[in-house]
Amino acid sequence: MQRRSMKNPDKQGIIRPVRPCMAMYIVWQNWEDVGFERLINNPSLQDAVSEMQPNRSGLVLILNKHALNMTFNWLCNTKSIPGVHENAYIVTLDQESSSALKKSWPELKQINIVVPGLKDPFNYGDGYYQLFYLFRANLARAILHYDRSFWMIQQDTYWNDNLLNINTEKEENVDILFDRASDKGPLVAGTKHQVIYEYTLFSGGYYHAKPTYNSKSYFAKLAKDISWWYAPDNAYMTSLCEVSGLAKCGRLSFDLITNWQWLQGTSSGIPPKFIQFDGETKLGGKLAKMRKIGFYFLTDGDDQSTCNITSVENTKSILDSKISQWDKVASSSHKQFKMYQDIVDTFYSTRIGAAVMNHFILPYAHYCMLSM
């Protein structure tokens, strides 16, 4: 199904509350391209899941051509960590990113699923971002359909360890294990505020899913609902975890996988193992911020896929020095979303507030606050 063009509604003078209706109309136009049946019948995905070891979770990472530099940066970061590249499955949404990865990293396993509506830049809150939510939910369903466990990961993250070393079996009854947006509440982490332009990063945070009946039911419900309901997947996933009873959701320690709030320091005082560099709304701001504070691992020049090994090695020594330097490196968008997170944490500090958050604010009001 062909993607139909839509200019920025704000620039056309269209009232912003109309945005949700326009977004869901775009999803309706393109939903077949990201449908569950199409994904489970994709030969590239079928080949990939056949290579996934039943006792070893795959690392699933999604990109289009606008996320190549950020993806190359992550690949350089993790190149020397044993087992990461061997268990990584890179999902490419267009032919350009597929070809670029095959040229620069030919040994990587790749799942090529061309989705015309997801090949171009898009803004948080518009229809193509919402379409990505649906794609990601159905991708999770497709992998679980073949009874494989996996980590959904993001490339805007510094890895100081191997995620596969985390013991996901210590909580035997947990179906899905999520990272967190803060250390005070259960909100699932997500890219709730990013402008998707030069360096594309997508929705949600990190999570580990086991191929249980409960997790399959959970993602089926998620995909069904966001195919017609205008809501960000991290907020809706939190609500499903807290009120639906479909699956038992676990939470990773915030000190293990953290986000931009690591700049204020961690509760343990120990640098986190995984740092997501989210929180930037400026064009190209995320990778620029990583460069500024020492987490940029590519060489400058024409070949942007070449690794700067010295930069990778230096991160371990600079990590401690960056902790608690919030005022020096935090942008205005970091401070703005810290305020939002503090409000969410305040709601979750009481039983009534948590109920209001889980039953009403997350599934109904989150996007309204952004689009009004």
Tab-separated table of C-alpha atoms in Angstrom:
chain	number	residue	atom	x	y	z
A	1	MET	CA	0.000	0.000	0.000
A	2	GLN	CA	1.479	3.331	-1.015
A	3	ARG	CA	2.247	6.034	1.508
A	4	ARG	CA	0.211	9.167	0.829
A	5	SER	CA	1.818	12.525	1.416
A	6	MET	CA	0.682	14.832	4.191
A	7	LYS	CA	2.192	18.218	4.872
A	8	ASN	CA	2.759	19.441	8.405
A	9	PRO	CA	-0.748	20.216	9.696
A	10	ASP	CA	0.495	22.996	11.960
A	11	LYS	CA	2.000	24.851	8.999
A	12	GLN	CA	-1.283	24.563	7.126
A	13	GLY	CA	-3.182	26.204	9.944
A	14	ILE	CA	-5.177	23.095	10.801
A	15	ILE	CA	-6.310	23.020	14.420
A	16	ARG	CA	-3.885	20.860	16.372
A	17	PRO	CA	-6.533	18.695	18.131
A	18	VAL	CA	-7.360	17.328	14.657
A	19	ARG	CA	-3.885	15.759	14.640
A	20	PRO	CA	-4.942	12.470	16.308
A	21	CYS	CA	-7.625	11.870	13.680
A	22	MET	CA	-5.208	12.567	10.849
A	23	ALA	CA	-2.588	10.319	12.450
A	24	MET	CA	-4.941	7.380	12.760
A	25	TYR	CA	-6.159	7.883	9.198
A	26	ILE	CA	-2.546	7.396	8.056
A	27	VAL	CA	-2.349	4.204	10.128
A	28	TRP	CA	-5.555	2.991	8.499
A	29	GLN	CA	-4.089	3.699	5.045
A	30	ASN	CA	-0.889	1.756	5.743
A	31	TRP	CA	-1.770	-0.900	8.300
A	32	GLU	CA	-1.450	-3.824	5.851
A	33	ASP	CA	2.240	-3.000	5.347
A	34	VAL	CA	2.939	-3.672	9.037
A	35	GLY	CA	0.363	-6.417	9.605
A	36	PHE	CA	1.092	-9.501	11.677
A	37	GLU	CA	0.356	-11.943	8.838
A	38	ARG	CA	2.699	-10.085	6.489
A	39	LEU	CA	5.502	-10.182	9.053
A	40	ILE	CA	5.269	-13.857	9.982
A	41	ASN	CA	5.363	-14.718	6.281
A	42	ASN	CA	8.393	-12.536	5.569
A	43	PRO	CA	11.205	-14.874	4.371
A	44	SER	CA	13.905	-12.690	5.900
A	45	LEU	CA	12.280	-12.845	9.328
A	46	GLN	CA	11.678	-16.577	9.013
A	47	ASP	CA	15.377	-17.127	8.240
A	48	ALA	CA	16.385	-14.973	11.201
A	49	VAL	CA	14.219	-16.713	13.789
A	50	SER	CA	15.483	-20.070	12.543
A	51	GLU	CA	18.979	-18.907	13.515
A	52	MET	CA	17.960	-17.684	16.972
A	53	GLN	CA	19.030	-20.142	19.637
A	54	PRO	CA	16.141	-21.342	21.823
A	55	ASN	CA	18.235	-20.787	24.959
A	56	ARG	CA	19.741	-17.445	23.855
A	57	SER	CA	17.753	-14.256	23.336
A	58	GLY	CA	18.237	-12.324	20.131
A	59	LEU	CA	18.989	-8.592	20.186
A	60	VAL	CA	16.497	-6.873	17.875
A	61	LEU	CA	17.258	-3.379	16.608
A	62	ILE	CA	15.183	-1.414	14.066
A	63	LEU	CA	16.249	1.372	11.713
A	64	ASN	CA	15.709	3.160	8.450
A	65	LYS	CA	18.309	5.058	6.425
A	66	HIS	CA	18.054	8.099	8.700
A	67	ALA	CA	19.382	6.090	11.660
A	68	LEU	CA	22.493	4.685	9.969
A	69	ASN	CA	25.036	6.916	11.730
A	70	MET	CA	23.536	6.238	15.147
A	71	THR	CA	23.455	2.519	14.377
A	72	PHE	CA	27.081	2.555	13.185
A	73	ASN	CA	27.991	4.332	16.433
A	74	TRP	CA	26.367	1.558	18.492
A	75	LEU	CA	28.005	-1.142	16.397
A	76	CYS	CA	31.423	0.430	17.038
A	77	ASN	CA	30.651	0.652	20.758
A	78	THR	CA	29.725	-3.044	20.979
A	79	LYS	CA	32.183	-4.451	18.434
A	80	SER	CA	34.577	-5.787	21.080
A	81	ILE	CA	31.879	-7.087	23.465
A	82	PRO	CA	31.720	-10.869	22.930
A	83	GLY	CA	28.420	-12.237	21.667
A	84	VAL	CA	26.675	-8.940	20.920
A	85	HIS	CA	27.068	-8.764	17.142
A	86	GLU	CA	26.711	-12.523	16.851
A	87	ASN	CA	23.260	-12.349	18.460
A	88	ALA	CA	22.109	-9.046	16.923
A	89	TYR	CA	19.298	-8.999	14.349
A	90	ILE	CA	19.080	-5.679	12.524
A	91	VAL	CA	15.630	-4.905	11.108
A	92	THR	CA	15.916	-2.565	8.107
A	93	LEU	CA	12.838	-0.732	6.862
A	94	ASP	CA	14.152	0.369	3.464
A	95	GLN	CA	16.570	-0.863	0.840
A	96	GLU	CA	19.067	1.968	1.391
A	97	SER	CA	19.763	1.045	5.008
A	98	SER	CA	19.881	-2.636	4.093
A	99	SER	CA	22.501	-2.034	1.395
A	100	ALA	CA	24.580	0.278	3.595
A	101	LEU	CA	24.705	-2.261	6.419
A	102	LYS	CA	25.624	-5.107	4.080
A	103	LYS	CA	28.477	-3.013	2.709
A	104	SER	CA	29.903	-1.828	6.042
A	105	TRP	CA	28.979	-4.715	8.365
A	106	PRO	CA	28.460	-7.744	6.094
A	107	GLU	CA	28.718	-10.249	8.932
A	108	LEU	CA	25.613	-8.925	10.732
A	109	LYS	CA	22.304	-10.772	10.565
A	110	GLN	CA	19.706	-8.631	8.886
A	111	ILE	CA	15.922	-8.755	8.643
A	112	ASN	CA	14.776	-6.655	5.721
A	113	ILE	CA	11.121	-5.611	5.916
A	114	VAL	CA	10.448	-2.773	3.521
A	115	VAL	CA	7.678	-0.489	4.799
A	116	PRO	CA	7.152	2.478	2.437
A	117	GLY	CA	5.490	4.578	5.140
A	118	LEU	CA	8.499	4.262	7.443
A	119	LYS	CA	11.341	5.092	5.087
A	120	ASP	CA	11.210	8.891	5.535
A	121	PRO	CA	11.692	11.148	8.575
A	122	PHE	CA	8.657	11.626	10.794
A	123	ASN	CA	7.758	13.532	13.941
A	124	TYR	CA	6.737	12.148	17.288
A	125	GLY	CA	2.957	12.185	17.389
A	126	ASP	CA	2.280	12.071	13.676
A	127	GLY	CA	0.685	9.212	11.755
A	128	TYR	CA	3.886	7.565	10.607
A	129	TYR	CA	5.234	7.468	14.153
A	130	GLN	CA	1.966	5.846	15.193
A	131	LEU	CA	2.383	3.424	12.305
A	132	PHE	CA	5.798	2.521	13.693
A	133	TYR	CA	4.243	1.674	17.055
A	134	LEU	CA	1.991	-0.793	15.281
A	135	PHE	CA	4.897	-2.237	13.308
A	136	ARG	CA	6.956	-2.744	16.427
A	137	ALA	CA	4.107	-4.431	18.299
A	138	ASN	CA	3.460	-6.815	15.403
A	139	LEU	CA	7.192	-7.499	15.033
A	140	ALA	CA	7.272	-8.597	18.675
A	141	ARG	CA	4.225	-10.796	18.036
A	142	ALA	CA	5.891	-12.330	14.971
A	143	ILE	CA	9.086	-13.283	16.813
A	144	LEU	CA	7.121	-14.706	19.747
A	145	HIS	CA	4.938	-16.597	17.257
A	146	TYR	CA	8.051	-18.620	16.387
A	147	ASP	CA	8.698	-19.254	20.102
A	148	ARG	CA	11.868	-17.209	20.380
A	149	SER	CA	12.748	-14.876	23.240
A	150	PHE	CA	14.350	-11.553	22.422
A	151	TRP	CA	15.525	-8.174	23.653
A	152	MET	CA	14.102	-5.134	21.878
A	153	ILE	CA	16.942	-2.612	21.991
A	154	GLN	CA	17.801	0.872	20.737
A	155	GLN	CA	20.918	2.236	19.097
A	156	ASP	CA	21.046	5.515	21.054
A	157	THR	CA	22.630	3.656	23.964
A	158	TYR	CA	26.133	3.328	25.362
A	159	TRP	CA	26.884	-0.249	26.392
A	160	ASN	CA	29.415	-0.783	29.162
A	161	ASP	CA	28.535	-4.480	29.424
A	162	ASN	CA	26.789	-7.258	27.534
A	163	LEU	CA	23.002	-7.109	27.864
A	164	LEU	CA	22.898	-10.863	27.275
A	165	ASN	CA	24.678	-11.343	30.612
A	166	ILE	CA	21.606	-10.100	32.497
A	167	ASN	CA	19.880	-12.997	34.198
A	168	THR	CA	16.312	-12.823	32.916
A	169	GLU	CA	15.349	-16.141	34.522
A	170	LYS	CA	15.682	-15.097	38.167
A	171	GLU	CA	12.023	-14.018	38.131
A	172	GLU	CA	10.536	-17.198	36.701
A	173	ASN	CA	6.968	-15.922	36.415
A	174	VAL	CA	7.825	-12.692	34.559
A	175	ASP	CA	6.669	-12.726	30.940
A	176	ILE	CA	8.095	-9.362	29.857
A	177	LEU	CA	10.913	-7.433	31.509
A	178	PHE	CA	10.948	-3.664	30.878
A	179	ASP	CA	13.369	-0.863	31.528
A	180	ARG	CA	12.010	2.155	33.385
A	181	ALA	CA	11.604	5.866	32.761
A	182	SER	CA	12.716	6.651	36.317
A	183	ASP	CA	13.663	4.923	39.551
A	184	LYS	CA	10.433	5.972	41.318
A	185	GLY	CA	7.576	4.593	39.217
A	186	PRO	CA	6.634	1.765	36.836
A	187	LEU	CA	6.400	3.887	33.658
A	188	VAL	CA	7.969	1.995	30.773
A	189	ALA	CA	10.832	3.918	29.220
A	190	GLY	CA	10.275	5.428	25.799
A	191	THR	CA	11.346	8.096	23.344
A	192	LYS	CA	8.443	10.287	24.294
A	193	HIS	CA	9.719	13.522	22.870
A	194	GLN	CA	12.168	13.119	20.060
A	195	VAL	CA	12.052	14.774	16.680
A	196	ILE	CA	12.700	12.086	14.100
A	197	TYR	CA	14.848	13.695	11.483
A	198	GLU	CA	18.550	13.347	10.901
A	199	TYR	CA	19.227	10.542	13.352
A	200	THR	CA	16.115	8.448	13.655
A	201	LEU	CA	15.347	6.705	16.933
A	202	PHE	CA	12.086	5.025	17.496
A	203	SER	CA	9.529	4.303	20.164
A	204	GLY	CA	9.712	2.533	23.444
A	205	GLY	CA	12.805	1.571	25.398
A	206	TYR	CA	14.376	-1.783	26.174
A	207	TYR	CA	12.372	-4.871	26.982
A	208	HIS	CA	12.893	-8.623	27.114
A	209	ALA	CA	9.997	-10.828	26.019
A	210	LYS	CA	9.638	-14.572	26.573
A	211	PRO	CA	7.503	-16.677	24.188
A	212	THR	CA	4.794	-17.422	26.745
A	213	TYR	CA	1.064	-17.512	26.134
A	214	ASN	CA	0.737	-14.400	28.307
A	215	SER	CA	3.304	-12.343	26.419
A	216	LYS	CA	1.749	-13.326	23.085
A	217	SER	CA	-1.664	-12.222	24.370
A	218	TYR	CA	-0.178	-8.977	25.674
A	219	PHE	CA	1.378	-7.948	22.353
A	220	ALA	CA	-1.715	-9.048	20.420
A	221	LYS	CA	-3.813	-6.744	22.612
A	222	LEU	CA	-1.259	-3.933	22.241
A	223	ALA	CA	-1.229	-4.227	18.433
A	224	LYS	CA	-5.019	-4.422	18.197
A	225	ASP	CA	-5.562	-1.354	20.355
A	226	ILE	CA	-2.942	0.974	18.892
A	227	SER	CA	-4.159	0.137	15.392
A	228	TRP	CA	-7.164	2.359	16.123
A	229	TRP	CA	-6.348	4.208	19.347
A	230	TYR	CA	-4.034	7.259	19.376
A	231	ALA	CA	-1.581	6.507	22.175
A	232	PRO	CA	2.201	6.153	22.516
A	233	ASP	CA	3.233	2.556	22.971
A	234	ASN	CA	5.342	3.047	26.109
A	235	ALA	CA	2.430	4.713	27.934
A	236	TYR	CA	-0.076	2.149	26.700
A	237	MET	CA	2.273	-0.739	27.525
A	238	THR	CA	2.571	0.586	31.076
A	239	SER	CA	-1.206	0.761	31.378
A	240	LEU	CA	-1.587	-2.792	30.045
A	241	CYS	CA	0.980	-4.052	32.536
A	242	GLU	CA	-0.694	-2.354	35.463
A	243	VAL	CA	-4.385	-2.998	34.783
A	244	SER	CA	-4.980	-5.663	32.115
A	245	GLY	CA	-3.631	-8.741	33.889
A	246	LEU	CA	-2.626	-10.207	30.523
A	247	ALA	CA	1.029	-10.698	31.390
A	248	LYS	CA	3.289	-10.404	34.389
A	249	CYS	CA	5.593	-7.449	33.779
A	250	GLY	CA	8.931	-7.085	35.522
A	251	ARG	CA	11.069	-3.967	35.805
A	252	LEU	CA	14.814	-3.660	35.394
A	253	SER	CA	16.790	-1.575	37.851
A	254	PHE	CA	17.001	2.037	36.717
A	255	ASP	CA	20.673	1.992	37.690
A	256	LEU	CA	21.229	-0.824	35.191
A	257	ILE	CA	19.577	0.717	32.096
A	258	THR	CA	19.081	4.432	32.548
A	259	ASN	CA	18.334	7.484	30.416
A	260	TRP	CA	19.263	11.178	30.317
A	261	GLN	CA	18.711	11.386	34.089
A	262	TRP	CA	22.069	9.629	34.628
A	263	LEU	CA	23.621	13.094	34.270
A	264	GLN	CA	22.303	13.877	37.754
A	265	GLY	CA	23.977	10.793	39.171
A	266	THR	CA	22.602	7.389	40.138
A	267	SER	CA	21.072	6.341	43.439
A	268	SER	CA	23.863	3.827	43.977
A	269	GLY	CA	26.622	6.207	42.939
A	270	ILE	CA	27.871	3.539	40.513
A	271	PRO	CA	27.875	4.349	36.774
A	272	PRO	CA	25.094	2.465	34.953
A	273	LYS	CA	25.890	-0.355	32.554
A	274	PHE	CA	23.644	1.007	29.789
A	275	ILE	CA	22.902	4.678	29.109
A	276	GLN	CA	20.208	5.800	26.671
A	277	PHE	CA	21.010	9.226	25.269
A	278	ASP	CA	17.462	10.410	24.799
A	279	GLY	CA	15.934	13.734	25.730
A	280	GLU	CA	17.075	15.879	22.811
A	281	THR	CA	14.604	17.666	20.530
A	282	LYS	CA	17.100	19.595	18.383
A	283	LEU	CA	17.882	18.405	14.871
A	284	GLY	CA	20.829	16.020	15.167
A	285	GLY	CA	21.084	16.919	18.854
A	286	LYS	CA	21.337	13.394	20.182
A	287	LEU	CA	24.462	12.305	18.344
A	288	ALA	CA	25.939	15.780	18.798
A	289	LYS	CA	25.452	15.473	22.567
A	290	MET	CA	27.074	12.041	22.550
A	291	ARG	CA	30.045	13.529	20.704
A	292	LYS	CA	30.262	16.415	23.167
A	293	ILE	CA	30.534	14.229	26.251
A	294	GLY	CA	32.700	11.491	24.762
A	295	PHE	CA	30.358	8.776	23.483
A	296	TYR	CA	30.835	9.237	19.746
A	297	PHE	CA	32.712	6.285	18.245
A	298	LEU	CA	32.938	7.044	14.524
A	299	THR	CA	35.871	8.569	12.693
A	300	ASP	CA	35.386	11.900	10.980
A	301	GLY	CA	35.594	11.808	7.210
A	302	ASP	CA	33.822	10.398	4.209
A	303	ASP	CA	33.471	6.885	5.619
A	304	GLN	CA	31.151	7.362	8.580
A	305	SER	CA	31.089	3.637	9.327
A	306	THR	CA	34.751	3.424	10.427
A	307	CYS	CA	35.223	2.978	14.177
A	308	ASN	CA	37.358	5.192	16.379
A	309	ILE	CA	38.734	2.533	18.713
A	310	THR	CA	40.485	5.068	20.950
A	311	SER	CA	37.192	6.838	21.617
A	312	VAL	CA	35.571	3.532	22.601
A	313	GLU	CA	38.397	2.751	25.009
A	314	ASN	CA	38.275	6.211	26.584
A	315	THR	CA	34.637	5.969	27.651
A	316	LYS	CA	35.354	3.788	30.654
A	317	SER	CA	37.674	6.428	32.100
A	318	ILE	CA	35.374	9.387	31.404
A	319	LEU	CA	32.159	7.782	32.638
A	320	ASP	CA	32.738	8.639	36.303
A	321	SER	CA	33.679	12.239	35.538
A	322	LYS	CA	30.373	12.919	33.774
A	323	ILE	CA	28.174	11.780	36.629
A	324	SER	CA	26.442	14.653	38.502
A	325	GLN	CA	27.306	17.247	35.851
A	326	TRP	CA	23.680	17.912	34.979
A	327	ASP	CA	23.978	21.699	34.806
A	328	LYS	CA	26.945	21.508	32.430
A	329	VAL	CA	25.492	19.243	29.753
A	330	ALA	CA	21.705	19.094	30.176
A	331	SER	CA	19.776	20.903	27.445
A	332	SER	CA	16.528	22.817	27.882
A	333	SER	CA	14.629	19.787	26.566
A	334	HIS	CA	16.281	17.577	29.213
A	335	LYS	CA	15.097	19.962	31.916
A	336	GLN	CA	11.615	20.170	30.424
A	337	PHE	CA	11.156	16.414	30.388
A	338	LYS	CA	12.657	16.063	33.825
A	339	MET	CA	9.760	18.233	34.983
A	340	TYR	CA	7.291	15.953	33.159
A	341	GLN	CA	8.848	12.886	34.730
A	342	ASP	CA	8.678	14.453	38.190
A	343	ILE	CA	4.933	14.991	37.675
A	344	VAL	CA	4.471	11.348	36.642
A	345	ASP	CA	6.474	10.168	39.658
A	346	THR	CA	4.306	12.332	41.936
A	347	PHE	CA	1.185	10.601	40.635
A	348	TYR	CA	2.750	7.203	41.234
A	349	SER	CA	3.670	8.101	44.814
A	350	THR	CA	0.080	7.499	45.978
A	351	ARG	CA	-2.401	4.688	45.331
A	352	ILE	CA	-5.086	7.052	44.015
A	353	GLY	CA	-2.590	8.884	41.811
A	354	ALA	CA	-1.306	5.611	40.381
A	355	ALA	CA	-4.859	4.506	39.575
A	356	VAL	CA	-5.561	7.796	37.805
A	357	MET	CA	-2.308	7.471	35.858
A	358	ASN	CA	-2.849	3.842	34.799
A	359	HIS	CA	-6.563	3.996	33.995
A	360	PHE	CA	-6.910	7.472	32.502
A	361	ILE	CA	-3.802	9.576	31.910
A	362	LEU	CA	-1.618	7.011	30.163
A	363	PRO	CA	-4.189	5.540	27.768
A	364	TYR	CA	-6.234	8.704	27.206
A	365	ALA	CA	-4.496	11.976	27.974
A	366	HIS	CA	-0.791	11.598	27.227
A	367	TYR	CA	-0.930	12.486	23.542
A	368	CYS	CA	-3.605	15.085	24.149
A	369	MET	CA	-1.121	17.055	26.240
A	370	LEU	CA	1.340	16.987	23.351
A	371	SER	CA	-1.053	17.766	20.508
A	372	MET	CA	-3.255	20.469	22.025
